[in-house]
Amino acid sequence: MNRSITKTLKTACLLLAVFVSCPAMADNDTEVKLGYCKENSVTFELVQDKGTGGSALYFPESTMQMYTGNYVTSVRLDVQTATAEDAVRIFITHDLDEEPLYEQRCTISKGGWTTVTLDTPFPIDGSALYIGYEVTGQYYLRYSNRLLAGEEYIKTDDKGWRKYTNIYSASFYALVDGDNMPAGNVRVDHVYMPGYAVTGEPLKFSGEFTNLAPNDVDNLTLTYYVDGKAAKEETVDVNRTSYLATGSFEASGLTLEAGRHDVSIELTGVNGKEDSDPTDNTTRTKNVLVIDEFTPRNMLFEVFSTEKCVNCPQAHTVIANTYKDFKDVIELGHHSAYYDDKFTIQASLDYEWFYTNQSMLFAPAGMFDRTCFDDNLPMFYDVKSPVTGLGSSELLVIRQEALSVPAFTTVNIEKSLDKEARKLTLDVSGKALLPIDNPEKVRLYVFLKEDSIYTETQNGASGGFYQRHVARLSMTPTWGDPIDVENGFEATYSADIPEECNIDNMYAVAFVAYYDPEDHLNCNVLNTSELRLVEKPATGIGITEIDKAEAGMKFDGEHVIVPGGYDRLCIYDMSGCCRLNMADGGTFTAIGHLPKGVYIVKAEKDGAASTLKIKL
């Protein structure tokens, strides 16, 4: 008789510290799941010569203690095909190399997920257990996406069990039944923890948790730990969170005195009661600097892009549209990482070093203050590198994170420009605003950049394209000049502006940053400033048909392109009605949402105006 007859599943499932998604159950609401996988199989592990292979899950004592007095009643597994008679062995043991505490052989009549009911329910005494299966005659073992971290083992040949280290989880789990289930159990997931605060003002934390118990969660009790000691407790209400659902919380019940403090949070209570398994309830520890006054800063935004990069034009459009209203973002473009081109300078090539830990060089890509924000933003920094992607969500969220850091220094730029002779002198000065760790590693960097460089050789662009904020000249060495940041610094730089550069669209960019040649993650920018070389650049005037436009205002079919941006942009239909009125815009303005027709575009900048006739 086939002993793999499916047991009727019951309505409300409880996860035993680790879980998989739960099908409906019928007659008893206490059966729970014990496993690490999502239920849909997505990959496999080959078994040598269709021999005996298997998967085993390890559950530590901290997990099993919660379920003392209950029983393992069945298991579910996903197999490739029907098996030979008694080709499947289910087992429960304290040690994979010893005789099992329980084992049962069975036959599976068809491939896919199958429930195997234990002939004798296995009593749980709270000790650590391995629960697993072996199967003979299958080409491979099925594996699913991992839902939770957990220790697993695999057997695929005659060498025996070995620890499974892949990112997946065995398509296998156990079911537990009984009358001694815990009432509350949550797991802390990602928590946003501020790194800086002002004396006397509450720190603002936010985070996510998963409800691992059948009872809905309505509130959480948080305990703050400061410098290793419990400092304060706070209870916060949350939106009702059901079993296996992810909930979120916000907390602001902690204030700190000035100085540096190590802060962590533990979720110590669920609905007013202790959590049944506290082993997964504590956040990482965050070092928080508390200061008397927060001085805002500018963010250095470095973009890697080249004319050979077919995806870069679209990325520049996203950047322009996303950052058009932010004056605290200072952009510097490096033509490197995806080959090089006529705009590439040596410093930009040297900065490919920041891609360390990335699998390859790529563009478009960006750095925000040369910092890897992986602790609060792991979704954007999956490897230890300050280089990341440039989607609109990244641009907004990472900017907000970067600007939550105060200005550690001032950076001032003064210029002396002989435009006709194309000679420039810059005086750069500044001082520390806050205590700086390892001040001997702080450097000053000064660049000249040019915005809105018209070119017809950009891959991925239809017709002409305007390159953004291109690094034209590094006035300091690639890795900056050492400065005395604690006592204040002054430096003077002179340069002849290259003939191919349009001075009207040029800026000086200066920033103060760490430099550690042994660690690309320790080169964080402390503050940045920029200064336009010519305050009122020349602007063409007159109506220009779009097919005759050269390097002035242009239209690419979806965007009005105004080199250097504008103070005011108005778009009129042919009846004289203003259809769009925008202020303080960047180089690219999307207008594809307007109805089809002919329009006059008027852009104003520094008192001068340009007009362009376009057709949508």
Coordinates of C-alpha atoms in Angstrom, one line a residue:
M1 CA 0.0 0.0 0.0
N2 CA 1.3 3.5 -0.9
R3 CA 1.9 5.2 2.5
S4 CA 2.2 8.7 0.8
I5 CA -1.5 9.4 1.0
T6 CA -2.0 13.1 1.4
K7 CA -3.2 14.2 4.8
T8 CA -5.9 16.9 4.8
L9 CA -4.2 20.3 5.4
K10 CA -5.7 22.5 8.0
T11 CA -6.8 26.2 8.0
A12 CA -4.4 28.3 10.0
C13 CA -0.7 27.5 9.8
L14 CA 2.1 28.5 12.2
L15 CA 5.7 28.7 11.1
L16 CA 8.2 27.1 13.3
A17 CA 10.8 29.9 13.2
V18 CA 11.2 29.2 9.5
F19 CA 8.4 28.8 7.0
V20 CA 7.0 28.3 3.6
S21 CA 3.7 29.5 2.1
C22 CA 0.7 27.7 3.5
P23 CA -2.2 26.0 1.6
A24 CA -5.6 25.9 3.3
M25 CA -6.2 23.3 6.1
A26 CA -9.5 21.9 7.2
D27 CA -10.2 20.2 10.6
N28 CA -7.7 21.5 13.1
D29 CA -6.1 24.9 13.4
T30 CA -2.9 23.9 15.2
E31 CA -0.8 22.2 12.5
V32 CA 2.3 24.2 11.6
K33 CA 5.1 24.2 9.1
L34 CA 8.8 23.6 9.7
G35 CA 11.0 24.4 6.7
Y36 CA 13.1 27.1 4.9
C37 CA 11.7 27.1 1.3
K38 CA 9.0 28.7 -0.7
E39 CA 6.8 26.0 -2.1
N40 CA 7.4 26.4 -5.9
S41 CA 10.5 24.6 -7.0
V42 CA 12.8 26.6 -9.3
T43 CA 16.0 24.6 -9.7
F44 CA 17.6 21.3 -9.0
E45 CA 20.8 19.5 -7.8
L46 CA 22.0 16.5 -9.9
V47 CA 22.3 13.1 -8.3
Q48 CA 25.2 10.9 -9.4
D49 CA 24.1 8.0 -11.6
K50 CA 20.5 8.2 -10.4
G51 CA 21.7 6.8 -7.1
T52 CA 20.6 7.8 -3.6
G53 CA 20.3 11.6 -3.0
G54 CA 18.7 13.5 -0.2
S55 CA 18.1 16.8 1.6
A56 CA 18.1 17.4 5.4
L57 CA 17.1 20.5 7.4
Y58 CA 18.6 21.3 10.7
F59 CA 16.5 23.0 13.4
P60 CA 18.4 24.2 16.5
E61 CA 17.3 23.8 20.1
S62 CA 16.2 27.4 20.3
T63 CA 13.6 26.6 17.6
M64 CA 12.5 23.2 18.9
Q65 CA 12.1 24.4 22.5
M66 CA 9.0 26.4 21.4
Y67 CA 7.3 23.2 20.3
T68 CA 8.0 20.8 23.2
G69 CA 5.1 18.5 23.7
N70 CA 3.9 18.7 20.1
Y71 CA 4.4 16.2 17.3
V72 CA 5.9 16.0 13.8
T73 CA 2.9 14.4 12.0
S74 CA 3.9 14.5 8.3
V75 CA 6.3 15.9 5.7
R76 CA 5.9 17.4 2.2
L77 CA 8.5 17.0 -0.6
D78 CA 8.7 17.7 -4.3
V79 CA 10.2 14.8 -6.4
Q80 CA 11.0 14.7 -10.1
T81 CA 9.0 11.6 -11.0
A82 CA 7.2 8.6 -9.5
T83 CA 9.5 6.4 -7.5
A84 CA 10.2 2.7 -7.2
E85 CA 8.6 0.8 -4.3
D86 CA 9.8 2.1 -0.9
A87 CA 12.5 4.2 -2.7
V88 CA 11.9 7.2 -0.4
R89 CA 13.2 7.2 3.2
I90 CA 11.9 9.9 5.7
F91 CA 14.0 10.3 8.8
I92 CA 14.4 12.3 12.0
T93 CA 17.7 12.3 13.9
H94 CA 20.1 14.1 16.2
D95 CA 23.0 13.2 14.0
L96 CA 23.1 12.6 10.2
D97 CA 25.8 9.9 10.7
E98 CA 24.0 8.0 13.5
E99 CA 21.0 5.7 13.6
P100 CA 17.8 7.9 13.2
L101 CA 15.3 8.4 16.0
Y102 CA 12.6 7.8 13.4
E103 CA 12.5 6.6 9.8
Q104 CA 9.9 5.5 7.4
R105 CA 10.0 4.2 3.8
C106 CA 7.4 5.0 1.2
T107 CA 6.5 5.0 -2.4
I108 CA 5.5 8.1 -4.3
S109 CA 3.1 7.5 -7.2
K110 CA 3.7 10.7 -9.3
G111 CA 6.1 13.6 -9.6
G112 CA 5.5 16.9 -7.8
W113 CA 4.6 17.9 -4.3
T114 CA 3.5 15.0 -2.1
T115 CA 2.5 14.7 1.6
V116 CA 3.8 11.7 3.5
T117 CA 2.0 11.0 6.7
L118 CA 4.1 9.5 9.5
D119 CA 2.9 6.1 10.6
T120 CA 3.7 7.2 14.2
P121 CA 3.7 10.9 15.1
F122 CA 7.1 11.9 16.4
P123 CA 7.1 13.6 19.8
I124 CA 9.1 16.8 20.1
D125 CA 11.2 17.1 23.4
G126 CA 12.9 20.4 22.6
S127 CA 16.2 19.1 21.5
A128 CA 17.8 20.0 18.1
L129 CA 16.8 17.9 15.2
Y130 CA 17.6 17.0 11.6
I131 CA 14.5 16.2 9.5
G132 CA 15.2 15.0 6.0
Y133 CA 14.6 12.5 3.2
E134 CA 16.5 10.2 0.8
V135 CA 15.3 9.1 -2.6
T136 CA 16.8 6.5 -4.9
G137 CA 16.5 6.5 -8.7
Q138 CA 16.0 10.2 -9.5
Y139 CA 18.1 12.3 -11.8
Y140 CA 18.0 15.3 -9.5
L141 CA 16.7 16.8 -6.2
R142 CA 14.3 19.7 -6.4
Y143 CA 15.1 23.1 -4.8
S144 CA 13.0 26.3 -4.2
N145 CA 13.8 29.9 -3.6
R146 CA 14.8 30.4 0.0
L147 CA 12.4 32.2 2.3
L148 CA 14.4 32.2 5.4
A149 CA 18.0 31.5 6.4
G150 CA 18.6 28.0 7.9
E151 CA 21.2 25.3 8.0
E152 CA 20.8 22.5 5.4
Y153 CA 22.6 19.4 4.2
I154 CA 22.6 17.6 0.9
K155 CA 23.6 14.1 -0.4
T156 CA 24.2 13.7 -4.2
D157 CA 26.7 10.8 -4.3
D158 CA 28.4 8.1 -2.3
K159 CA 30.5 10.6 -0.3
G160 CA 27.7 11.2 2.1
W161 CA 26.1 14.3 3.6
R162 CA 27.7 17.8 3.1
K163 CA 26.6 21.2 4.1
Y164 CA 24.4 22.9 1.5
T165 CA 25.7 26.4 0.7
N166 CA 23.8 27.5 -2.4
I167 CA 21.2 30.4 -2.2
Y168 CA 18.2 28.0 -2.6
S169 CA 16.5 25.7 -0.1
A170 CA 15.4 22.1 -0.4
S171 CA 11.8 21.6 -1.6
F172 CA 10.9 19.9 1.6
Y173 CA 9.4 20.7 5.0
A174 CA 7.7 19.0 8.0
L175 CA 4.3 19.6 9.6
V176 CA 3.8 19.8 13.4
D177 CA 0.6 19.3 15.3
G178 CA -0.3 19.6 19.0
D179 CA -1.8 21.7 21.7
N180 CA 1.3 23.6 22.9
M181 CA 1.8 26.2 20.2
P182 CA 3.4 29.6 21.0
A183 CA 1.0 32.6 20.9
G184 CA 3.4 35.1 19.5
N185 CA 6.6 35.0 17.4
V186 CA 8.0 37.6 15.1
R187 CA 11.2 37.9 13.2
V188 CA 12.9 41.3 12.7
D189 CA 13.7 42.0 9.0
H190 CA 15.4 45.0 7.6
V191 CA 15.5 48.1 9.9
Y192 CA 16.5 51.6 8.9
M193 CA 18.7 53.0 11.6
P194 CA 19.9 56.7 11.4
G195 CA 23.6 57.3 11.7
Y196 CA 23.3 60.9 12.8
A197 CA 21.1 62.8 15.2
V198 CA 20.8 66.2 17.0
T199 CA 21.1 66.4 20.7
G200 CA 17.7 66.2 22.4
E201 CA 15.9 65.3 19.2
P202 CA 14.4 61.7 18.9
L203 CA 16.1 59.3 16.5
K204 CA 13.7 58.0 13.9
F205 CA 13.8 54.3 13.2
S206 CA 11.6 52.3 10.7
G207 CA 11.6 48.6 9.9
E208 CA 9.9 45.5 8.8
F209 CA 9.0 42.3 10.6
T210 CA 7.4 39.0 9.7
N211 CA 4.7 37.4 11.8
L212 CA 5.5 33.8 12.4
A213 CA 2.6 32.9 14.6
P214 CA -1.1 32.4 13.9
N215 CA -2.3 35.3 16.0
D216 CA -2.5 38.7 14.3
V217 CA 0.1 41.3 15.5
D218 CA -1.3 44.7 16.6
N219 CA 1.6 46.1 18.5
L220 CA 5.3 45.5 19.2
T221 CA 7.4 46.3 22.3
L222 CA 10.9 47.6 21.4
T223 CA 13.8 47.7 23.7
Y224 CA 16.6 50.2 22.8
Y225 CA 20.2 49.2 23.6
V226 CA 22.7 52.0 23.9
D227 CA 26.4 51.2 24.2
G228 CA 25.5 47.6 25.2
K229 CA 22.9 48.4 27.9
A230 CA 19.1 48.4 27.8
A231 CA 18.2 52.1 27.7
K232 CA 14.5 52.5 27.1
E233 CA 11.4 50.5 26.1
E234 CA 8.7 51.7 23.7
T235 CA 5.5 50.1 22.5
V236 CA 4.4 50.9 19.0
D237 CA 1.1 50.1 17.2
V238 CA 1.3 48.5 13.8
N239 CA -1.2 47.8 11.1
R240 CA -2.7 44.4 11.9
T241 CA -0.3 41.8 10.5
S242 CA -1.6 38.3 9.9
Y243 CA 0.3 35.0 9.9
L244 CA 3.3 34.9 7.5
A245 CA 2.7 38.5 6.4
T246 CA 5.3 41.2 6.6
G247 CA 4.4 44.3 8.7
S248 CA 6.2 47.6 9.3
F249 CA 6.8 49.8 12.3
E250 CA 8.1 53.2 13.1
A251 CA 9.7 54.3 16.3
S252 CA 11.1 57.5 17.7
G253 CA 11.3 57.0 21.4
L254 CA 15.0 57.4 21.9
T255 CA 17.0 60.6 22.4
L256 CA 20.8 60.6 23.1
E257 CA 23.4 62.9 24.5
A258 CA 26.1 64.4 22.2
G259 CA 28.8 61.9 21.2
R260 CA 29.1 58.6 19.5
H261 CA 26.9 55.7 20.6
D262 CA 26.3 52.1 19.6
V263 CA 22.6 51.6 19.2
S264 CA 20.6 48.4 18.5
I265 CA 16.9 47.5 18.9
E266 CA 15.3 44.2 20.1
L267 CA 11.7 43.3 19.5
T268 CA 11.0 42.0 23.0
G269 CA 7.2 41.8 23.0
V270 CA 4.3 40.9 20.7
N271 CA 0.8 42.1 21.7
G272 CA 2.0 42.7 25.2
K273 CA 3.6 39.3 25.7
E274 CA 7.1 37.9 25.3
D275 CA 8.2 36.7 22.0
S276 CA 8.5 32.9 21.9
D277 CA 11.8 32.8 20.0
P278 CA 14.0 35.9 20.7
T279 CA 16.9 34.6 18.7
D280 CA 15.8 36.4 15.5
N281 CA 14.5 39.7 17.1
T282 CA 17.6 41.9 17.4
T283 CA 18.8 44.4 14.8
R284 CA 22.4 45.0 13.8
T285 CA 24.3 47.6 15.9
K286 CA 24.6 51.1 14.4
N287 CA 27.1 53.7 15.4
V288 CA 25.3 56.9 15.8
L289 CA 26.9 60.4 16.0
V290 CA 24.9 62.8 18.0
I291 CA 25.7 66.5 17.4
D292 CA 24.5 69.8 18.8
E293 CA 23.8 71.3 15.3
F294 CA 23.2 69.7 11.9
T295 CA 24.8 71.6 9.0
P296 CA 23.3 70.5 5.6
R297 CA 25.7 69.4 2.9
N298 CA 25.8 68.9 -0.9
M299 CA 26.0 65.4 -2.3
L300 CA 28.7 64.5 -4.9
F301 CA 27.0 62.4 -7.6
E302 CA 29.6 60.8 -9.9
V303 CA 28.2 59.1 -13.1
F304 CA 30.1 56.6 -15.2
S305 CA 29.0 56.9 -18.8
T306 CA 30.6 56.8 -22.3
E307 CA 29.6 57.5 -25.9
K308 CA 29.9 53.7 -26.5
C309 CA 27.2 52.9 -24.0
V310 CA 23.9 52.5 -25.7
N311 CA 21.9 52.6 -22.5
C312 CA 23.5 55.8 -21.2
P313 CA 21.3 58.4 -23.0
Q314 CA 18.2 57.0 -21.3
A315 CA 19.9 57.0 -17.9
H316 CA 20.9 60.7 -18.3
T317 CA 17.3 61.5 -19.1
V318 CA 16.2 59.8 -15.9
I319 CA 18.9 61.7 -13.9
A320 CA 17.9 65.0 -15.4
N321 CA 14.2 64.5 -14.7
T322 CA 14.8 63.1 -11.2
Y323 CA 17.3 65.7 -9.9
K324 CA 16.1 68.8 -11.8
D325 CA 14.7 70.4 -8.6
F326 CA 17.6 69.5 -6.3
K327 CA 20.3 72.2 -5.8
D328 CA 22.1 70.0 -3.3
V329 CA 23.2 67.4 -5.9
I330 CA 26.5 68.2 -7.6
E331 CA 27.1 66.0 -10.6
L332 CA 30.5 64.9 -12.1
G333 CA 30.6 62.7 -15.1
H334 CA 33.4 60.2 -15.8
H335 CA 33.7 58.8 -19.3
S336 CA 35.0 55.4 -18.2
A337 CA 33.9 51.9 -17.0
Y338 CA 32.4 51.0 -20.4
Y339 CA 35.4 51.5 -22.7
D340 CA 36.5 55.1 -23.1
D341 CA 36.0 58.0 -25.6
K342 CA 37.2 61.4 -26.6
F343 CA 35.9 62.8 -23.2
T344 CA 37.9 60.4 -21.1
I345 CA 40.5 61.7 -18.7
Q346 CA 43.0 59.7 -16.7
A347 CA 41.4 60.3 -13.3
S348 CA 38.1 58.9 -14.6
L349 CA 39.9 55.7 -15.7
D350 CA 41.6 55.5 -12.3
Y351 CA 38.3 55.7 -10.5
E352 CA 37.3 52.3 -12.0
W353 CA 39.0 51.1 -8.8
F354 CA 35.7 51.8 -7.1
Y355 CA 34.1 48.9 -8.9
T356 CA 36.1 46.5 -6.7
N357 CA 33.8 43.6 -5.6
Q358 CA 31.5 44.2 -8.6
S359 CA 31.5 41.3 -11.0
M360 CA 32.6 43.6 -13.9
L361 CA 32.9 47.2 -15.1
F362 CA 29.6 48.6 -16.4
A363 CA 27.8 51.7 -17.3
P364 CA 25.6 53.6 -16.7
A365 CA 26.5 53.6 -13.0
G366 CA 26.9 56.0 -10.3
M367 CA 28.5 56.8 -6.9
F368 CA 26.9 58.9 -4.2
D369 CA 29.5 60.6 -2.0
R370 CA 31.8 57.6 -2.8
T371 CA 29.9 55.7 -0.1
C372 CA 28.4 52.2 0.1
F373 CA 25.1 52.6 1.9
D374 CA 24.5 48.9 2.2
D375 CA 23.5 48.9 5.9
N376 CA 20.4 50.9 5.4
L377 CA 19.9 50.3 1.7
P378 CA 20.8 46.7 1.0
M379 CA 18.3 46.6 -1.9
F380 CA 20.6 49.0 -3.9
Y381 CA 24.0 47.7 -2.6
D382 CA 24.1 43.9 -3.0
V383 CA 27.9 43.9 -3.0
K384 CA 30.5 45.9 -1.0
S385 CA 31.0 48.6 -3.5
P386 CA 30.1 52.3 -3.7
V387 CA 29.1 51.9 -7.4
T388 CA 25.4 51.1 -8.0
G389 CA 22.7 51.5 -10.6
L390 CA 20.8 54.6 -11.6
G391 CA 17.1 53.9 -11.6
S392 CA 14.8 56.7 -10.4
S393 CA 14.1 55.0 -7.1
E394 CA 17.8 54.6 -6.4
L395 CA 18.4 58.3 -7.3
L396 CA 15.8 59.5 -4.8
V397 CA 16.3 57.1 -2.0
I398 CA 20.1 57.2 -2.0
R399 CA 20.1 61.0 -2.2
Q400 CA 17.9 61.2 0.9
E401 CA 20.3 58.8 2.7
A402 CA 23.4 60.7 1.7
L403 CA 22.0 64.0 2.8
S404 CA 21.1 62.5 6.2
V405 CA 24.8 62.8 6.9
P406 CA 25.9 66.3 8.1
A407 CA 28.5 68.4 6.5
F408 CA 31.8 67.6 8.2
T409 CA 33.7 70.4 6.5
T410 CA 33.1 73.6 4.6
V411 CA 34.3 73.9 1.0
N412 CA 34.6 77.4 -0.5
I413 CA 35.7 78.2 -4.1
E414 CA 36.8 81.6 -5.4
K415 CA 37.8 82.2 -9.0
S416 CA 39.9 84.5 -11.1
L417 CA 39.1 84.0 -14.9
D418 CA 40.6 85.6 -17.9
K419 CA 38.1 84.3 -20.4
E420 CA 39.8 85.7 -23.5
A421 CA 43.2 84.2 -22.5
R422 CA 41.4 81.1 -21.2
K423 CA 43.3 81.2 -17.9
L424 CA 41.7 80.2 -14.6
T425 CA 42.8 80.5 -11.0
L426 CA 40.9 78.9 -8.2
D427 CA 41.3 79.5 -4.4
V428 CA 39.8 76.7 -2.4
S429 CA 39.4 76.8 1.3
G430 CA 37.5 75.2 4.2
K431 CA 37.6 73.9 7.7
A432 CA 36.3 71.1 9.8
L433 CA 32.8 71.5 11.3
L434 CA 32.8 68.2 13.3
P435 CA 35.5 65.9 14.7
I436 CA 37.0 63.9 12.0
D437 CA 38.4 60.4 12.4
N438 CA 41.8 59.8 10.8
P439 CA 42.2 63.3 9.5
E440 CA 45.6 62.3 8.0
K441 CA 43.6 60.4 5.3
V442 CA 41.5 63.4 4.2
R443 CA 42.2 64.9 0.7
L444 CA 41.1 67.8 -1.4
Y445 CA 39.9 67.2 -5.0
V446 CA 39.3 69.9 -7.6
F447 CA 37.9 69.3 -11.1
L448 CA 36.8 71.4 -14.0
K449 CA 33.6 70.0 -15.6
E450 CA 31.6 71.0 -18.7
D451 CA 27.9 70.6 -19.1
S452 CA 25.8 70.3 -22.2
I453 CA 28.5 69.2 -24.7
Y454 CA 26.7 68.6 -28.0
T455 CA 27.8 65.5 -29.9
E456 CA 26.4 63.4 -32.7
T457 CA 28.4 60.3 -31.9
Q458 CA 26.6 59.0 -28.8
N459 CA 25.4 55.4 -29.1
G460 CA 21.7 54.9 -28.2
A461 CA 20.8 58.5 -29.1
S462 CA 18.8 59.4 -32.2
G463 CA 20.6 62.4 -33.7
G464 CA 22.5 64.8 -31.5
F465 CA 23.0 64.4 -27.7
Y466 CA 24.2 66.6 -24.9
Q467 CA 26.8 65.1 -22.6
R468 CA 26.2 66.0 -19.0
H469 CA 28.7 67.5 -16.4
V470 CA 31.7 65.9 -18.0
A471 CA 35.0 65.9 -16.0
R472 CA 37.4 67.8 -18.3
L473 CA 40.4 68.4 -16.1
S474 CA 41.5 67.2 -12.7
M475 CA 43.4 70.1 -11.1
T476 CA 44.6 67.9 -8.3
P477 CA 46.2 64.5 -8.6
T478 CA 43.8 61.6 -9.1
W479 CA 43.6 60.9 -5.4
G480 CA 43.6 64.5 -4.3
D481 CA 46.0 66.7 -2.3
P482 CA 46.6 66.2 1.5
I483 CA 45.1 69.0 3.6
D484 CA 45.1 70.0 7.3
V485 CA 41.4 69.8 7.6
E486 CA 41.3 70.1 11.4
N487 CA 43.1 73.5 11.4
G488 CA 41.6 74.8 8.2
F489 CA 43.0 74.6 4.7
E490 CA 43.7 76.9 1.7
A491 CA 44.9 75.9 -1.7
T492 CA 45.4 77.7 -5.1
Y493 CA 45.2 76.0 -8.5
S494 CA 45.7 77.4 -11.9
A495 CA 44.9 76.0 -15.3
D496 CA 44.7 76.8 -19.0
I497 CA 41.2 75.9 -20.1
P498 CA 41.3 73.6 -23.1
E499 CA 40.3 75.1 -26.4
E500 CA 37.6 72.5 -27.1
C501 CA 35.8 73.5 -23.9
N502 CA 32.9 76.0 -23.9
I503 CA 33.7 78.2 -20.9
D504 CA 30.1 79.4 -20.7
N505 CA 29.1 75.9 -19.6
M506 CA 32.0 75.1 -17.3
Y507 CA 32.1 74.7 -13.5
A508 CA 34.7 74.2 -10.8
V509 CA 33.9 71.3 -8.5
A510 CA 35.8 70.9 -5.2
F511 CA 35.2 68.2 -2.6
V512 CA 36.9 66.9 0.5
A513 CA 37.0 63.1 1.0
Y514 CA 38.9 60.3 2.6
Y515 CA 41.4 58.3 0.6
D516 CA 42.5 54.9 1.7
P517 CA 44.4 53.0 -1.0
E518 CA 43.8 49.7 0.8
D519 CA 40.0 50.1 1.0
H520 CA 37.7 51.4 -1.7
L521 CA 34.9 51.6 1.0
N522 CA 36.8 54.1 3.1
C523 CA 36.9 57.0 0.6
N524 CA 33.7 58.8 1.7
V525 CA 33.1 62.4 0.7
L526 CA 32.7 64.9 3.6
N527 CA 31.3 67.8 1.6
T528 CA 31.3 69.3 -2.0
S529 CA 30.9 72.6 -3.6
E530 CA 30.8 73.9 -7.2
L531 CA 31.1 77.3 -8.9
R532 CA 30.1 78.3 -12.4
L533 CA 33.0 80.0 -14.2
V534 CA 30.7 82.4 -16.1
E535 CA 27.7 83.6 -14.3
K536 CA 25.6 84.7 -17.3
P537 CA 26.4 82.4 -20.2
A538 CA 25.6 83.5 -23.7
T539 CA 22.2 82.3 -25.0
G540 CA 20.9 82.3 -28.6
I541 CA 17.7 84.2 -29.4
G542 CA 15.2 83.6 -32.2
I543 CA 12.9 81.0 -33.6
T544 CA 14.7 78.0 -35.0
E545 CA 13.1 75.2 -36.9
I546 CA 13.9 71.9 -35.2
D547 CA 15.6 70.4 -38.3
K548 CA 18.0 73.4 -38.5
A549 CA 18.9 73.5 -34.8
E550 CA 22.6 72.9 -34.0
A551 CA 24.0 73.3 -30.5
G552 CA 21.3 75.5 -29.0
M553 CA 18.0 74.4 -27.6
K554 CA 16.8 71.1 -29.2
F555 CA 13.9 68.7 -29.3
D556 CA 14.5 64.9 -29.5
G557 CA 10.9 63.9 -30.0
E558 CA 10.1 63.5 -26.3
H559 CA 12.2 66.0 -24.5
V560 CA 13.1 69.7 -24.8
I561 CA 16.8 69.9 -24.3
V562 CA 18.1 73.2 -22.9
P563 CA 21.9 73.1 -22.4
G564 CA 22.7 74.3 -18.9
G565 CA 19.0 74.3 -17.8
Y566 CA 16.6 77.2 -17.5
D567 CA 15.0 79.6 -15.0
R568 CA 11.7 79.4 -16.8
L569 CA 10.3 77.2 -19.6
C570 CA 6.9 77.9 -21.3
I571 CA 5.4 75.9 -24.1
Y572 CA 2.6 77.6 -26.2
D573 CA 0.3 76.1 -28.7
M574 CA -0.4 77.9 -32.0
S575 CA -3.4 79.7 -30.5
G576 CA -1.1 81.3 -28.0
C577 CA -2.3 79.3 -25.0
C578 CA 0.4 78.3 -22.5
R579 CA 0.3 74.5 -22.2
L580 CA 3.3 74.0 -19.9
N581 CA 5.0 76.5 -17.5
M582 CA 8.0 75.2 -15.5
A583 CA 10.7 76.9 -13.3
D584 CA 14.3 76.1 -12.5
G585 CA 14.6 73.1 -14.8
G586 CA 17.5 71.0 -15.9
T587 CA 18.8 70.1 -19.4
F588 CA 16.0 67.6 -20.2
T589 CA 12.3 68.3 -19.9
A590 CA 9.8 65.6 -20.9
I591 CA 6.8 66.9 -22.9
G592 CA 5.6 63.7 -24.6
H593 CA 2.4 63.9 -22.6
L594 CA 1.2 67.0 -24.5
P595 CA -1.3 66.5 -27.4
K596 CA 0.0 66.1 -30.9
G597 CA 0.6 69.4 -32.6
V598 CA 2.9 72.3 -33.3
Y599 CA 4.3 74.3 -30.3
I600 CA 6.6 77.3 -29.6
V601 CA 9.0 76.6 -26.7
K602 CA 10.4 79.6 -24.8
A603 CA 13.3 79.2 -22.4
E604 CA 14.6 82.0 -20.1
K605 CA 18.0 81.9 -18.4
D606 CA 19.7 84.8 -16.6
G607 CA 17.5 87.4 -18.3
A608 CA 18.0 86.0 -21.9
A609 CA 15.5 84.0 -23.9
S610 CA 15.6 81.3 -26.6
T611 CA 12.6 80.1 -28.6
L612 CA 12.2 76.9 -30.6
K613 CA 9.4 75.7 -32.9
I614 CA 8.6 72.0 -32.5
K615 CA 6.2 69.4 -33.8
L616 CA 4.9 66.6 -31.6

